[in-house]
mmCIF file of C-alpha atoms in Angstrom:
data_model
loop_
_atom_site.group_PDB
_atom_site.id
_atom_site.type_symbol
_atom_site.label_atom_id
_atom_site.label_comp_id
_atom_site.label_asym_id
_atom_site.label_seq_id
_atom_site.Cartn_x
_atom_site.Cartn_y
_atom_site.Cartn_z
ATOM 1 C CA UNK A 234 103.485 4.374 128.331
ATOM 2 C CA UNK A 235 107.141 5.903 127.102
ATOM 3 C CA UNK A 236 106.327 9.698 126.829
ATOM 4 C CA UNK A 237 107.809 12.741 127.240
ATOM 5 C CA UNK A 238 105.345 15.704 128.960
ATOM 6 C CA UNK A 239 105.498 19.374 128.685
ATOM 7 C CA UNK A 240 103.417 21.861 130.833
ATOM 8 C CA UNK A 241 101.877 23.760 129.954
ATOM 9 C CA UNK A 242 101.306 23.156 126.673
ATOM 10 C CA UNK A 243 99.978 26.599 125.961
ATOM 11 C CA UNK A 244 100.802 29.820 127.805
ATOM 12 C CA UNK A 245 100.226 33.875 126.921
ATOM 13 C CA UNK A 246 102.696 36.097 129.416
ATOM 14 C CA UNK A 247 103.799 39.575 129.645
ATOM 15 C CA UNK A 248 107.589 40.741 128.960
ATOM 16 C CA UNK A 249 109.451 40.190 131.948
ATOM 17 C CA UNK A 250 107.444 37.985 133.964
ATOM 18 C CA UNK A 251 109.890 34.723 134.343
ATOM 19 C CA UNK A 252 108.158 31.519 133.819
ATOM 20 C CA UNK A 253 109.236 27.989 133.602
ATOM 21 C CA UNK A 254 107.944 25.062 131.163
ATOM 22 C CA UNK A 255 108.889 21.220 132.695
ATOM 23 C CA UNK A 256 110.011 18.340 130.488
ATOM 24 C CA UNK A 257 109.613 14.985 132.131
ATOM 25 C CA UNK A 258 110.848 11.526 130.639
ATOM 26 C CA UNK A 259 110.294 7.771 131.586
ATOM 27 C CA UNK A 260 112.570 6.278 129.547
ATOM 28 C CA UNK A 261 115.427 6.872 131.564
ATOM 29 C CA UNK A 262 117.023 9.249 129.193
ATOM 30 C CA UNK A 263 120.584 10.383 129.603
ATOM 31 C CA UNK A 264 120.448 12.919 126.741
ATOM 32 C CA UNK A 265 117.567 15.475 127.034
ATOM 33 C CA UNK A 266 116.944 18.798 124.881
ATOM 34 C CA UNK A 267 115.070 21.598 124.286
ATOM 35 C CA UNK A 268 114.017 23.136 120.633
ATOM 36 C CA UNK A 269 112.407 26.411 119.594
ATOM 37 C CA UNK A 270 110.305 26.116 115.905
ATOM 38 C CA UNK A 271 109.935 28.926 114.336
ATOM 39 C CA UNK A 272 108.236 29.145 110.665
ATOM 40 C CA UNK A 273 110.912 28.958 108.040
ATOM 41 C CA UNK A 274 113.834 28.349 110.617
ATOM 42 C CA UNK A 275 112.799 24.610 111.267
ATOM 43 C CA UNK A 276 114.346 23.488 114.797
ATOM 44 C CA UNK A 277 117.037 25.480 116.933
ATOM 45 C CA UNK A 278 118.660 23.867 119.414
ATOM 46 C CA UNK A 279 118.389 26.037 122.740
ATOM 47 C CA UNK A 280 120.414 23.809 125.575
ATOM 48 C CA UNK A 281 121.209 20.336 125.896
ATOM 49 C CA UNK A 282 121.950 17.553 128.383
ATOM 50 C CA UNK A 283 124.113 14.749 128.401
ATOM 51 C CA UNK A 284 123.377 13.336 131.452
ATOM 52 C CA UNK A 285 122.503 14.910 135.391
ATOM 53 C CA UNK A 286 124.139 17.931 136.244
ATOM 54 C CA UNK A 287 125.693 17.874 132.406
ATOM 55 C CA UNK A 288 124.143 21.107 130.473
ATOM 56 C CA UNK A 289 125.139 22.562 127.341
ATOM 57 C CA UNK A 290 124.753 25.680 124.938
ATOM 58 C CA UNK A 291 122.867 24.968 121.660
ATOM 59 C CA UNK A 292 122.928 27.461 118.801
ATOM 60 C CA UNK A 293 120.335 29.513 120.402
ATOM 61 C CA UNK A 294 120.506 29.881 124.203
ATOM 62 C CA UNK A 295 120.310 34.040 125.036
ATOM 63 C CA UNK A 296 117.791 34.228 127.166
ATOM 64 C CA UNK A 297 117.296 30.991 128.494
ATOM 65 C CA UNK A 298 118.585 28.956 131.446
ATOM 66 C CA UNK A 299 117.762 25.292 132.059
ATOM 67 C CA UNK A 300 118.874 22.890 134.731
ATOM 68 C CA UNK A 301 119.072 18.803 134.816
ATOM 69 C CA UNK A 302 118.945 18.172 138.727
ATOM 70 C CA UNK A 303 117.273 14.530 138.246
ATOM 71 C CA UNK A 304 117.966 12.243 135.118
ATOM 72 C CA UNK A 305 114.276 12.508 134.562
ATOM 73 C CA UNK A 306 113.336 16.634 134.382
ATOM 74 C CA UNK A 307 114.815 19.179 132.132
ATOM 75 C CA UNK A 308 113.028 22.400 132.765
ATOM 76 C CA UNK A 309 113.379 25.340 130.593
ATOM 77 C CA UNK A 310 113.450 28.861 132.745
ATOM 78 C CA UNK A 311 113.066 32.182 130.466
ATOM 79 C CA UNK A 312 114.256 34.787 133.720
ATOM 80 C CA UNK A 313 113.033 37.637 131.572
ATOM 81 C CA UNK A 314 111.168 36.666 128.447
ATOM 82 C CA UNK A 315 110.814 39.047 125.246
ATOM 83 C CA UNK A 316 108.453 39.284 122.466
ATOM 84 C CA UNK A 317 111.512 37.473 120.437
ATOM 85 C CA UNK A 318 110.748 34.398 122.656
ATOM 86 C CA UNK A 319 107.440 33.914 121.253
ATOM 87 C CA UNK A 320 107.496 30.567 119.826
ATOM 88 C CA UNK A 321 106.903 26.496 120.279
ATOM 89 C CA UNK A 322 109.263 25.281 122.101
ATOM 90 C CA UNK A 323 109.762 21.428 122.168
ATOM 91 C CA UNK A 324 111.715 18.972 124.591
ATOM 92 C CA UNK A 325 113.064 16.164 123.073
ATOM 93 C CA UNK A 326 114.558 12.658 125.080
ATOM 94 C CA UNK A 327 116.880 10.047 123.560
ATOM 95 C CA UNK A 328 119.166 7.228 124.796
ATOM 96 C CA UNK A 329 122.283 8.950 123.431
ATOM 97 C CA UNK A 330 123.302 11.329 121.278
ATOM 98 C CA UNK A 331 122.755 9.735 117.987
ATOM 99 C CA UNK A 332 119.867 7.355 118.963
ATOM 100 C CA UNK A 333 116.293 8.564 118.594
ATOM 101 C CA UNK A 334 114.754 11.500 119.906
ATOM 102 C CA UNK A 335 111.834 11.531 121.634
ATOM 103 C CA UNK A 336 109.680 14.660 121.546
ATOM 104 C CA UNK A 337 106.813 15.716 123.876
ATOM 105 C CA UNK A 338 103.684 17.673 122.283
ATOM 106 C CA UNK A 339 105.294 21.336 122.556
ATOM 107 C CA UNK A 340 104.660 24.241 124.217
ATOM 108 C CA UNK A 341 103.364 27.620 122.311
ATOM 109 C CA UNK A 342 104.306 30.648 124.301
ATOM 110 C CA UNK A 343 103.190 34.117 123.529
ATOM 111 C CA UNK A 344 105.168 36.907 125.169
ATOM 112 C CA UNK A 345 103.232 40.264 124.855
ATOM 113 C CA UNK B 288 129.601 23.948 112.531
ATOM 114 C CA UNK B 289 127.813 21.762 110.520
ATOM 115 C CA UNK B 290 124.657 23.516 108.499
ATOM 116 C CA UNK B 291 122.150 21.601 106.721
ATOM 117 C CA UNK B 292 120.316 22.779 103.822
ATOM 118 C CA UNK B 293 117.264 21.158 103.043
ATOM 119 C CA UNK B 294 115.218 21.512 99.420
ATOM 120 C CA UNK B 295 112.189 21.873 98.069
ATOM 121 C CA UNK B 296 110.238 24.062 101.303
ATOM 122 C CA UNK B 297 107.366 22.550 99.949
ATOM 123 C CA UNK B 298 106.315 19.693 97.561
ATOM 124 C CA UNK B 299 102.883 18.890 96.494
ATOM 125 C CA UNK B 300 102.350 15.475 94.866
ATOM 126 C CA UNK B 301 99.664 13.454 93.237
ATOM 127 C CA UNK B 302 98.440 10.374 95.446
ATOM 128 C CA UNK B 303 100.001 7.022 94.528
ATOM 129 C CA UNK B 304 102.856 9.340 92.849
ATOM 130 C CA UNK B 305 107.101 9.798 94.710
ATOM 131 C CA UNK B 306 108.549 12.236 96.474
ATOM 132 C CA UNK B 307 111.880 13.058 96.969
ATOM 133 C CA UNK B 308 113.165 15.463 99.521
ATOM 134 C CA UNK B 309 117.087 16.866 99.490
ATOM 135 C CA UNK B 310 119.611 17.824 101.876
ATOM 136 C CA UNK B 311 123.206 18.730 101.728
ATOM 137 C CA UNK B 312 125.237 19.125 105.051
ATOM 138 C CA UNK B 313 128.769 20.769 105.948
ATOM 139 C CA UNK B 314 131.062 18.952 107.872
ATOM 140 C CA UNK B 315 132.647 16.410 106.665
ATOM 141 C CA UNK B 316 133.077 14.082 109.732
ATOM 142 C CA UNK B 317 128.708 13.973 110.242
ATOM 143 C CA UNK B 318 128.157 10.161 110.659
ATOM 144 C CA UNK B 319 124.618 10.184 111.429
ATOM 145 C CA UNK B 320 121.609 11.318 109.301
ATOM 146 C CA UNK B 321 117.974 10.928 110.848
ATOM 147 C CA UNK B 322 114.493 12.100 108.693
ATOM 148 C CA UNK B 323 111.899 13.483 111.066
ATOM 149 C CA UNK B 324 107.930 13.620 110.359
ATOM 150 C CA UNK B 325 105.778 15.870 111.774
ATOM 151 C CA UNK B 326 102.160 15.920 111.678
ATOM 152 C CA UNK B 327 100.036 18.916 112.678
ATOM 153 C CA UNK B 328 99.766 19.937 116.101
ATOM 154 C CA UNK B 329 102.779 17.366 117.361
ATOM 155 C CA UNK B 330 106.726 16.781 117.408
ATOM 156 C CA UNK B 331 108.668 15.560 115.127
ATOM 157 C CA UNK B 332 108.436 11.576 115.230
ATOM 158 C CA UNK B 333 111.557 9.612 113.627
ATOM 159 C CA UNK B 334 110.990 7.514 110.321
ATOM 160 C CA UNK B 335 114.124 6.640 109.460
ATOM 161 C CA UNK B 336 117.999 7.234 110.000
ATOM 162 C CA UNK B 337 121.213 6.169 108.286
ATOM 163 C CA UNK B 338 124.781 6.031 109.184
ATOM 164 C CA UNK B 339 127.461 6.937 107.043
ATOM 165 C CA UNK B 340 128.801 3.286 106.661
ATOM 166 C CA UNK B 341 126.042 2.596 104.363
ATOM 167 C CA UNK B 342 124.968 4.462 101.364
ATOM 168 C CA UNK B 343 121.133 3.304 101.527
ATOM 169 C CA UNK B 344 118.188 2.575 103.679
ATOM 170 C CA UNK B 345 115.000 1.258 103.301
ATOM 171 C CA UNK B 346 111.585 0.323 105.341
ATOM 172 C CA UNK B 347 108.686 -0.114 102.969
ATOM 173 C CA UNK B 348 107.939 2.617 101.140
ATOM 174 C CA UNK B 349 110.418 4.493 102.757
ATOM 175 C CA UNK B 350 114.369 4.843 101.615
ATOM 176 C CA UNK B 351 116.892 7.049 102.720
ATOM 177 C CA UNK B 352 120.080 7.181 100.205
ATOM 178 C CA UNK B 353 124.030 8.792 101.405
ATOM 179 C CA UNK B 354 126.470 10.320 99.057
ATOM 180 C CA UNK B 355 129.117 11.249 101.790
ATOM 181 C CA UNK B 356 131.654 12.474 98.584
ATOM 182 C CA UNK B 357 128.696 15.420 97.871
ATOM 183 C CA UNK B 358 127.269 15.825 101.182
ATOM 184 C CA UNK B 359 124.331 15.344 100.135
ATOM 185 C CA UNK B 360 120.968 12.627 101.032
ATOM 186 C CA UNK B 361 117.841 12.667 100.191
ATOM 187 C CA UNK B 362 114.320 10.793 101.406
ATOM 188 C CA UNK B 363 112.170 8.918 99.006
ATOM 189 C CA UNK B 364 108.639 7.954 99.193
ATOM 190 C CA UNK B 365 107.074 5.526 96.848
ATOM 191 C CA UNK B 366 103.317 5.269 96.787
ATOM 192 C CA UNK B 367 102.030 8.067 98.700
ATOM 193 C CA UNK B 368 99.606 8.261 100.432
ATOM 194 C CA UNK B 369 96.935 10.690 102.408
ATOM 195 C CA UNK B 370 98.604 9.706 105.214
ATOM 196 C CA UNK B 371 102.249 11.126 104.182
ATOM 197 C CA UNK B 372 100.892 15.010 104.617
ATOM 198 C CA UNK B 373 103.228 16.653 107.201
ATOM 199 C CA UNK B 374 106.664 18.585 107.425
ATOM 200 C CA UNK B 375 109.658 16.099 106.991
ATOM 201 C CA UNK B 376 112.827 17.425 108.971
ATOM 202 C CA UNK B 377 116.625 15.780 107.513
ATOM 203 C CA UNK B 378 119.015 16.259 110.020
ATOM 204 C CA UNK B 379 122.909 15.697 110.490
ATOM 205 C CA UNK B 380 125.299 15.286 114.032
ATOM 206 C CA UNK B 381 127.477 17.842 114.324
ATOM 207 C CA UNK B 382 129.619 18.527 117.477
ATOM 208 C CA UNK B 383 127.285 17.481 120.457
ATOM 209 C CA UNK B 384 123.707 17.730 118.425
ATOM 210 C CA UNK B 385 122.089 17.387 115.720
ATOM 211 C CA UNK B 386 121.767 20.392 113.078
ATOM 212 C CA UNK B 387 118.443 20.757 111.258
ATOM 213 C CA UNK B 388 117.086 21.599 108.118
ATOM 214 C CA UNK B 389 114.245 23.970 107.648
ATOM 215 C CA UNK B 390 111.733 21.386 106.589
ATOM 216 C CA UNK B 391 109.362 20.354 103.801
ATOM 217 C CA UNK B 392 105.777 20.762 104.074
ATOM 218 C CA UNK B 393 104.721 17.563 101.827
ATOM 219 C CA UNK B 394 101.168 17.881 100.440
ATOM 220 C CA UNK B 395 99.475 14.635 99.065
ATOM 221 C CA UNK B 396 96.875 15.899 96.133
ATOM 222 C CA UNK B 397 93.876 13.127 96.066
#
């Protein structure tokens, strides 16, 4: 089945413990993403990926650091995180930029 | 960069009745304009797109319409149903990625 996966899907940390949430495709992807939703702000774009090795700033990437070593995994590493950071984060898939996206389930993190 | 300002936040409706959601974008050169559903507890799923060589779209009860001279597009849905509840996300290409609206939170009175 064509999916995208996120682990975990649910995680409570403290500040400054640095954790890491995977994104795996099948669809052999070149572009991959990664979106915080936040209630009234819709979707922010935190990094994205063009293809391997490729990674780029969205509108919201302080904090954040991601890496695109294989075409299939784009993992999303918060180093330090902060309350601010509490939020569901989604990772989203698509053939190119302006084909669909794909998005996996999402991934609520609370940062205490 | 491009922003995208998307109208009403939310929009209750009687079954069987049409909805129509707004956005307006910024920049000028955005060719590419996808509408995003999402249902509670998932991501956004794509129900329909349009480029900015055509000025309307349609799959069922579904149409998407382009005024590139405003800036401006809008989803309709004809015939509602239970079914439609969820937030619908418009969205336009900017430089590199796509810019989102806020969202609409469509309700579907019975």
């Amino acid at each position: 089945e064509a999916q995208v996966t996120q682990n975990p899907r649910y995680l409570i940390t403290v500040t400054g413990k640095k954790l890491t949430v995977t994104c795996s495709q099948n669809m052999n992807h070149e572009y991959m993403s990664w979106y915080r939703q936040d209630p009234g702000l819709g979707l922010r774009q935190i990094y994205y990926s063009m293809n391997v090795e490729v990674t780029d700033k969205g509108d919201v990437p302080e904090g954040y650091k991601v890496s695109r070593k294989e075409k299939r995994n784009f993992p999303l590493i918060l180093e330090s995180p902060s309350p601010n950071q509490t939020s569901l984060y989604f990772c989203a898939s698509s053939l190119s930029l302006e084909d669909t996206q794909y998005f996996g389930p999402g991934t609520r993190l609370t940062v205490l | 960069g491009e922003n995208v300002e998307q109208h009403p936040s939310t929009l209750s409706v009687q079954e069987g009745d049409s909805a129509v959601i707004k956005c307006t974008y910024s920049d000028s050169a955005s060719n590419y304009f996808p509408w995003y559903k999402q249902e509670l507890g998932k991501g956004p799923q794509l129900i329909i797109d349009i480029r900015s060589n055509v000025g309307e779209k349609k799959d069922q009860r579904i149409a998407v319409t382009l005024n590139k001279t405003a800036k401006h597009f809008s989803l309709h849905i004809t015939e509602t149903q239970p079914e439609d509840s969820a937030v619908y996300f418009c969205a336009a290409m900017g430089n590199y990625q796509l810019i989102w609206g806020a969202g609409t939170k469509l309700i579907i009175k019975p």
